[in-house]
Amino acid sequence: MNADGQASAQVNSQVRSQLGSFGGTCGLIDTFGRHVRYLRLSVTDRCDLRCVYCMSEHMTFMPRKDLLSLEELDRLAEAFIRRGVSKIRITGGEPLVRKDIMTLFAAFGAQLNAGRLRELTLTTNGTSLAQFADGLARCGVKRINVSLDTLDPDLYRSLTRGGVLAKVLEGIEAARSVGLAVKINVVALRGSTATEADRLIRFAHDRNMTVTFIETMPLGDIGVDRIDQYLPLDQLRRSIEERWTLSDLPLRTGGPARYARVAETGGVIGFITPLTHNFCEDCNRVRVTAAGILHTCLGQEDAVDLKAVMRRSHDDTELMRTIDGAIRDKPRGHDFVINRNGAPPALSRHMSATGG
């Protein structure tokens, strides 16, 4: 292997350690031959922020009685693990606002210790991370994603409708101090992200973190026209390349991101493009809402009520059969569209209900 090849392999190894990777066999296979190994499990639709691209200012959340209990979430995850799921990401809403959430992380940590689960991760807004970082690490969490769209305190307060940036930065440092690998997620927004990207890239790479830019998705009525927010990532990338030198990496981690190395920093940035280039051909994940609704595609209205199945019987035979059937019917892909035709959002459910 030549020097360039050795350098590329070293970078890819480092990135995989930060981002994770997938392998092994799986019993959940859809009709298009895709192996589902990844469960994104929402534990709440509630959040302590009201980000302008995710929620309306005045949200109506699910009654608590409609949510799965922590015991039901554990049982559901166990069923997916038995069918071959090797990675679980805990999502929300903001998962760390769920009461007693660490008992669920502890249960999943036991699955890690027993070798039945390969990876447990978390997506968070970071506002409570300083409080929970150490406990997460003790439960076996190695990597987390933190949503952070700006390093400007005033803009952060505006985008989140009242959030305090300092709390998130404190949480990130707390996570890093206990050994958690942190990836920064940035929703690309017209009018702000292009000017914020440089600071976010430098901030992340100075701390050995990856930063991933994500196109905003038409999920739920948020009270504004999505076209006013939408920034295509090919446009953002051209803007970034005016100041940074990017080279594409042949790196796949089982997720939708495509990665590039920044020559000036040696760090990595990712691009997730559900609109300009969908990533459905090798989709390996499904999502379950906090109410126990299984969505096998983020961008379709498909829904299977696993909560009803679970509450009908303590035996998991029907639950496993229902999961298998839903995976077989997993759609080929989504067709998100954002335009000014006055149409409602592509899906009525909010991102906070689905878990990203």
Tab-separated table of C-alpha atoms in Angstrom, residues 27-309:
chain	number	residue	atom	x	y	z
A	27	GLY	CA	-32.734	-11.865	10.601
A	28	LEU	CA	-34.670	-8.765	9.510
A	29	ILE	CA	-34.485	-8.507	5.711
A	30	ASP	CA	-36.919	-6.541	3.562
A	31	THR	CA	-38.128	-7.446	0.073
A	32	PHE	CA	-35.331	-5.354	-1.468
A	33	GLY	CA	-32.644	-7.377	0.312
A	34	ARG	CA	-31.751	-4.710	2.856
A	35	HIS	CA	-30.703	-5.995	6.293
A	36	VAL	CA	-32.242	-3.995	9.145
A	37	ARG	CA	-29.711	-3.873	11.974
A	38	TYR	CA	-30.408	-0.442	13.410
A	39	LEU	CA	-33.309	0.660	15.636
A	40	ARG	CA	-33.914	4.303	16.429
A	41	LEU	CA	-36.062	4.209	19.561
A	42	SER	CA	-37.838	7.357	20.707
A	43	VAL	CA	-38.524	7.543	24.426
A	44	THR	CA	-40.514	10.797	24.402
A	45	ASP	CA	-41.936	13.365	21.996
A	46	ARG	CA	-41.272	16.135	24.523
A	47	CYS	CA	-38.366	18.550	24.425
A	48	ASP	CA	-37.119	21.480	26.456
A	49	LEU	CA	-36.417	23.430	23.234
A	50	ARG	CA	-38.669	24.482	20.343
A	51	CYS	CA	-36.301	24.518	17.365
A	52	VAL	CA	-37.812	26.417	14.450
A	53	TYR	CA	-37.286	23.587	11.919
A	54	CYS	CA	-38.587	20.837	14.229
A	55	MET	CA	-41.559	22.133	16.211
A	56	SER	CA	-44.167	24.824	16.268
A	57	GLU	CA	-43.854	27.320	19.098
A	58	HIS	CA	-46.899	25.922	20.896
A	59	MET	CA	-46.787	22.139	20.661
A	60	THR	CA	-49.376	19.609	21.756
A	61	PHE	CA	-47.634	16.509	23.061
A	62	MET	CA	-48.948	12.987	23.522
A	63	PRO	CA	-50.683	12.215	26.818
A	64	ARG	CA	-48.266	10.357	29.064
A	65	LYS	CA	-50.622	7.389	29.254
A	66	ASP	CA	-50.114	6.855	25.525
A	67	LEU	CA	-46.350	6.483	25.865
A	68	LEU	CA	-44.640	3.156	26.249
A	69	SER	CA	-43.449	2.553	29.786
A	70	LEU	CA	-39.742	2.062	30.342
A	71	GLU	CA	-40.429	-1.634	30.866
A	72	GLU	CA	-42.267	-1.797	27.527
A	73	LEU	CA	-39.425	0.023	25.786
A	74	ASP	CA	-37.016	-2.548	27.193
A	75	ARG	CA	-39.222	-5.439	26.079
A	76	LEU	CA	-39.577	-3.972	22.598
A	77	ALA	CA	-35.844	-3.466	22.223
A	78	GLU	CA	-35.249	-7.042	23.369
A	79	ALA	CA	-37.530	-8.292	20.583
A	80	PHE	CA	-35.597	-6.361	17.947
A	81	ILE	CA	-32.284	-7.570	19.345
A	82	ARG	CA	-33.492	-11.170	19.164
A	83	ARG	CA	-34.289	-10.585	15.477
A	84	GLY	CA	-30.780	-9.339	14.746
A	85	VAL	CA	-30.709	-5.607	15.506
A	86	SER	CA	-27.199	-4.779	16.732
A	87	LYS	CA	-27.398	-1.020	17.214
A	88	ILE	CA	-29.943	1.045	19.141
A	89	ARG	CA	-30.025	4.823	19.136
A	90	ILE	CA	-32.133	6.473	21.836
A	91	THR	CA	-33.935	9.542	20.494
A	92	GLY	CA	-36.813	11.887	21.237
A	93	GLY	CA	-37.931	14.656	21.386
A	94	GLU	CA	-35.161	15.155	23.865
A	95	PRO	CA	-34.551	11.739	25.451
A	96	LEU	CA	-32.855	13.068	28.577
A	97	VAL	CA	-36.056	14.812	29.723
A	98	ARG	CA	-37.765	11.409	30.152
A	99	LYS	CA	-38.135	10.635	33.847
A	100	ASP	CA	-35.869	7.806	35.068
A	101	ILE	CA	-34.352	7.416	31.598
A	102	MET	CA	-31.089	6.107	33.028
A	103	THR	CA	-32.817	2.913	34.162
A	104	LEU	CA	-33.458	2.145	30.478
A	105	PHE	CA	-29.856	2.899	29.567
A	106	ALA	CA	-28.774	0.556	32.366
A	107	ALA	CA	-30.985	-2.221	30.952
A	108	PHE	CA	-29.513	-1.745	27.484
A	109	GLY	CA	-26.051	-1.632	29.028
A	110	ALA	CA	-26.670	-5.131	30.323
A	111	GLN	CA	-27.432	-6.219	26.749
A	112	LEU	CA	-24.095	-4.735	25.689
A	113	ASN	CA	-22.244	-6.542	28.461
A	114	ALA	CA	-23.877	-9.822	27.500
A	115	GLY	CA	-22.792	-9.377	23.870
A	116	ARG	CA	-26.356	-9.332	22.545
A	117	LEU	CA	-26.164	-5.668	21.516
A	118	ARG	CA	-23.133	-4.230	19.768
A	119	GLU	CA	-23.735	-0.508	20.096
A	120	LEU	CA	-25.889	1.883	22.124
A	121	THR	CA	-25.960	5.545	21.126
A	122	LEU	CA	-27.900	8.709	21.814
A	123	THR	CA	-29.044	11.819	19.966
A	124	THR	CA	-29.521	14.804	22.266
A	125	ASN	CA	-29.801	18.577	22.184
A	126	GLY	CA	-27.129	18.625	24.885
A	127	THR	CA	-28.909	20.847	27.393
A	128	SER	CA	-28.874	18.145	30.113
A	129	LEU	CA	-25.737	16.364	28.986
A	130	ALA	CA	-23.533	17.727	31.766
A	131	GLN	CA	-25.796	15.965	34.272
A	132	PHE	CA	-25.986	12.616	32.458
A	133	ALA	CA	-22.673	12.200	30.606
A	134	ASP	CA	-20.941	10.147	33.266
A	135	GLY	CA	-23.924	7.841	33.736
A	136	LEU	CA	-24.217	7.298	29.992
A	137	ALA	CA	-20.568	6.289	29.794
A	138	ARG	CA	-21.008	3.886	32.705
A	139	CYS	CA	-23.904	2.224	30.849
A	140	GLY	CA	-21.684	1.509	27.867
A	141	VAL	CA	-22.523	4.412	25.595
A	142	LYS	CA	-19.432	5.249	23.543
A	143	ARG	CA	-20.747	7.787	21.039
A	144	ILE	CA	-23.405	10.494	21.015
A	145	ASN	CA	-24.795	12.981	18.516
A	146	VAL	CA	-25.407	16.531	19.722
A	147	SER	CA	-27.657	18.883	17.761
A	148	LEU	CA	-25.948	22.267	17.472
A	149	ASP	CA	-26.746	24.671	14.637
A	150	THR	CA	-24.749	27.718	15.684
A	151	LEU	CA	-22.071	28.930	18.093
A	152	ASP	CA	-23.652	32.365	18.347
A	153	PRO	CA	-25.586	32.609	21.654
A	154	ASP	CA	-28.173	35.044	20.298
A	155	LEU	CA	-28.805	33.056	17.128
A	156	TYR	CA	-28.979	29.853	19.179
A	157	ARG	CA	-31.596	31.440	21.428
A	158	SER	CA	-33.581	32.480	18.353
A	159	LEU	CA	-33.378	29.130	16.524
A	160	THR	CA	-34.327	27.151	19.640
A	161	ARG	CA	-36.852	29.716	20.899
A	162	GLY	CA	-35.146	30.342	24.216
A	163	GLY	CA	-32.269	27.876	24.526
A	164	VAL	CA	-29.002	28.694	26.309
A	165	LEU	CA	-25.927	27.834	24.258
A	166	ALA	CA	-23.612	27.724	27.277
A	167	LYS	CA	-25.485	24.708	28.689
A	168	VAL	CA	-24.910	22.752	25.479
A	169	LEU	CA	-21.213	23.638	25.323
A	170	GLU	CA	-20.856	22.571	28.952
A	171	GLY	CA	-22.570	19.295	28.113
A	172	ILE	CA	-20.278	18.627	25.169
A	173	GLU	CA	-17.199	19.152	27.325
A	174	ALA	CA	-18.651	16.912	30.038
A	175	ALA	CA	-19.230	14.170	27.469
A	176	ARG	CA	-15.722	14.454	26.092
A	177	SER	CA	-14.231	14.438	29.591
A	178	VAL	CA	-15.693	10.971	30.279
A	179	GLY	CA	-14.506	9.593	26.964
A	180	LEU	CA	-17.645	9.867	24.830
A	181	ALA	CA	-17.059	10.464	21.121
A	182	VAL	CA	-19.216	13.418	20.100
A	183	LYS	CA	-20.586	14.134	16.631
A	184	ILE	CA	-22.165	17.515	15.976
A	185	ASN	CA	-25.360	17.541	13.887
A	186	VAL	CA	-26.216	20.778	12.068
A	187	VAL	CA	-29.525	21.304	10.279
A	188	ALA	CA	-28.737	23.392	7.208
A	189	LEU	CA	-30.839	26.553	7.206
A	190	ARG	CA	-30.975	29.243	4.568
A	191	GLY	CA	-29.662	32.537	5.872
A	192	SER	CA	-27.553	31.224	8.751
A	193	THR	CA	-25.709	27.941	8.123
A	194	ALA	CA	-23.467	29.167	5.321
A	195	THR	CA	-22.014	31.813	7.624
A	196	GLU	CA	-21.926	29.509	10.660
A	197	ALA	CA	-20.310	26.530	8.910
A	198	ASP	CA	-16.710	27.722	9.248
A	199	ARG	CA	-16.957	28.222	13.003
A	200	LEU	CA	-18.723	24.892	13.480
A	201	ILE	CA	-16.128	23.002	11.434
A	202	ARG	CA	-13.260	24.607	13.332
A	203	PHE	CA	-14.993	24.071	16.694
A	204	ALA	CA	-15.586	20.384	15.966
A	205	HIS	CA	-12.218	19.576	14.455
A	206	ASP	CA	-10.273	21.374	17.158
A	207	ARG	CA	-11.900	18.876	19.553
A	208	ASN	CA	-11.505	15.791	17.357
A	209	MET	CA	-15.239	15.729	16.610
A	210	THR	CA	-17.033	15.113	13.321
A	211	VAL	CA	-19.638	17.615	12.140
A	212	THR	CA	-22.524	16.546	9.899
A	213	PHE	CA	-24.800	18.884	7.953
A	214	ILE	CA	-28.393	17.727	7.371
A	215	GLU	CA	-31.013	19.057	4.973
A	216	THR	CA	-34.217	20.151	6.698
A	217	MET	CA	-37.091	17.733	6.116
A	218	PRO	CA	-40.797	18.496	5.549
A	219	LEU	CA	-42.176	16.816	8.670
A	220	GLY	CA	-45.026	18.387	10.637
A	221	ASP	CA	-46.590	21.841	10.571
A	222	ILE	CA	-44.092	24.208	12.199
A	223	GLY	CA	-45.881	27.453	11.369
A	224	VAL	CA	-43.483	28.620	8.632
A	225	ASP	CA	-42.940	27.931	4.943
A	226	ARG	CA	-40.237	25.256	4.675
A	227	ILE	CA	-38.904	26.732	1.437
A	228	ASP	CA	-37.793	29.773	3.423
A	229	GLN	CA	-35.611	27.485	5.568
A	230	TYR	CA	-34.390	25.003	2.981
A	231	LEU	CA	-30.711	25.104	2.027
A	232	PRO	CA	-29.633	22.367	-0.432
A	233	LEU	CA	-26.413	20.752	0.721
A	234	ASP	CA	-24.811	20.874	-2.710
A	235	GLN	CA	-25.109	24.653	-2.421
A	236	LEU	CA	-23.722	24.624	1.127
A	237	ARG	CA	-20.828	22.397	0.075
A	238	ARG	CA	-19.860	24.825	-2.690
A	239	SER	CA	-19.833	27.599	-0.102
A	240	ILE	CA	-17.665	25.545	2.271
A	241	GLU	CA	-15.237	24.723	-0.552
A	242	GLU	CA	-14.579	28.416	-1.081
A	243	ARG	CA	-12.612	28.284	2.187
A	244	TRP	CA	-11.766	24.631	2.822
A	245	THR	CA	-10.291	21.833	0.705
A	246	LEU	CA	-12.566	18.783	0.730
A	247	SER	CA	-11.841	15.294	-0.530
A	248	ASP	CA	-14.527	12.617	-0.520
A	249	LEU	CA	-13.987	9.565	1.671
A	250	PRO	CA	-15.145	6.074	0.634
A	251	LEU	CA	-16.457	5.660	4.149
A	252	ARG	CA	-19.765	4.010	5.002
A	253	THR	CA	-20.917	3.631	8.593
A	254	GLY	CA	-24.381	2.196	7.991
A	255	GLY	CA	-25.945	5.645	8.071
A	256	PRO	CA	-27.088	8.067	5.362
A	257	ALA	CA	-24.137	10.466	5.581
A	258	ARG	CA	-21.512	10.865	2.889
A	259	TYR	CA	-18.173	12.020	4.298
A	260	ALA	CA	-15.348	14.278	3.206
A	261	ARG	CA	-11.989	15.082	4.758
A	262	VAL	CA	-10.967	18.708	5.329
A	263	ALA	CA	-7.329	19.037	4.293
A	264	GLU	CA	-6.633	22.061	6.474
A	265	THR	CA	-7.815	20.389	9.701
A	266	GLY	CA	-7.495	16.673	8.995
A	267	GLY	CA	-11.039	16.306	10.325
A	268	VAL	CA	-14.181	14.934	8.704
A	269	ILE	CA	-17.513	16.480	7.770
A	270	GLY	CA	-20.645	14.633	6.723
A	271	PHE	CA	-23.567	15.504	4.470
A	272	ILE	CA	-27.048	13.984	4.839
A	273	THR	CA	-29.239	14.778	1.826
A	274	PRO	CA	-32.799	13.420	2.100
A	275	LEU	CA	-33.998	15.836	-0.597
A	276	THR	CA	-31.221	16.447	-3.103
A	277	HIS	CA	-30.049	12.803	-3.027
A	278	ASN	CA	-32.012	10.307	-1.003
A	279	PHE	CA	-30.143	7.531	0.757
A	280	CYS	CA	-32.734	4.784	0.568
A	281	GLU	CA	-30.915	2.174	-1.506
A	282	ASP	CA	-29.012	0.814	1.489
A	283	CYS	CA	-31.254	1.938	4.369
A	284	ASN	CA	-30.687	-0.355	7.339
A	285	ARG	CA	-32.864	1.255	9.995
A	286	VAL	CA	-36.367	1.532	11.360
A	287	ARG	CA	-37.895	3.873	13.910
A	288	VAL	CA	-40.274	3.296	16.797
A	289	THR	CA	-42.031	6.262	18.379
A	290	ALA	CA	-42.476	6.720	22.099
A	291	ALA	CA	-46.068	5.550	21.604
A	292	GLY	CA	-44.886	2.259	20.124
A	293	ILE	CA	-45.599	3.022	16.471
A	294	LEU	CA	-43.122	1.377	14.095
A	295	HIS	CA	-42.167	3.418	11.030
A	296	THR	CA	-40.001	1.507	8.599
A	297	CYS	CA	-39.422	4.664	6.520
A	298	LEU	CA	-38.937	8.189	7.840
A	299	GLY	CA	-40.550	9.707	4.754
A	300	GLN	CA	-43.660	7.528	4.420
A	301	GLU	CA	-46.908	7.274	6.358
A	302	ASP	CA	-46.432	3.557	6.990
A	303	ALA	CA	-47.168	2.726	10.618
A	304	VAL	CA	-47.534	-0.470	12.650
A	305	ASP	CA	-48.880	-0.274	16.205
A	306	LEU	CA	-46.527	-2.430	18.274
A	307	LYS	CA	-47.894	-1.073	21.542
A	308	ALA	CA	-51.304	-2.621	20.877
A	309	VAL	CA	-49.670	-5.947	20.080
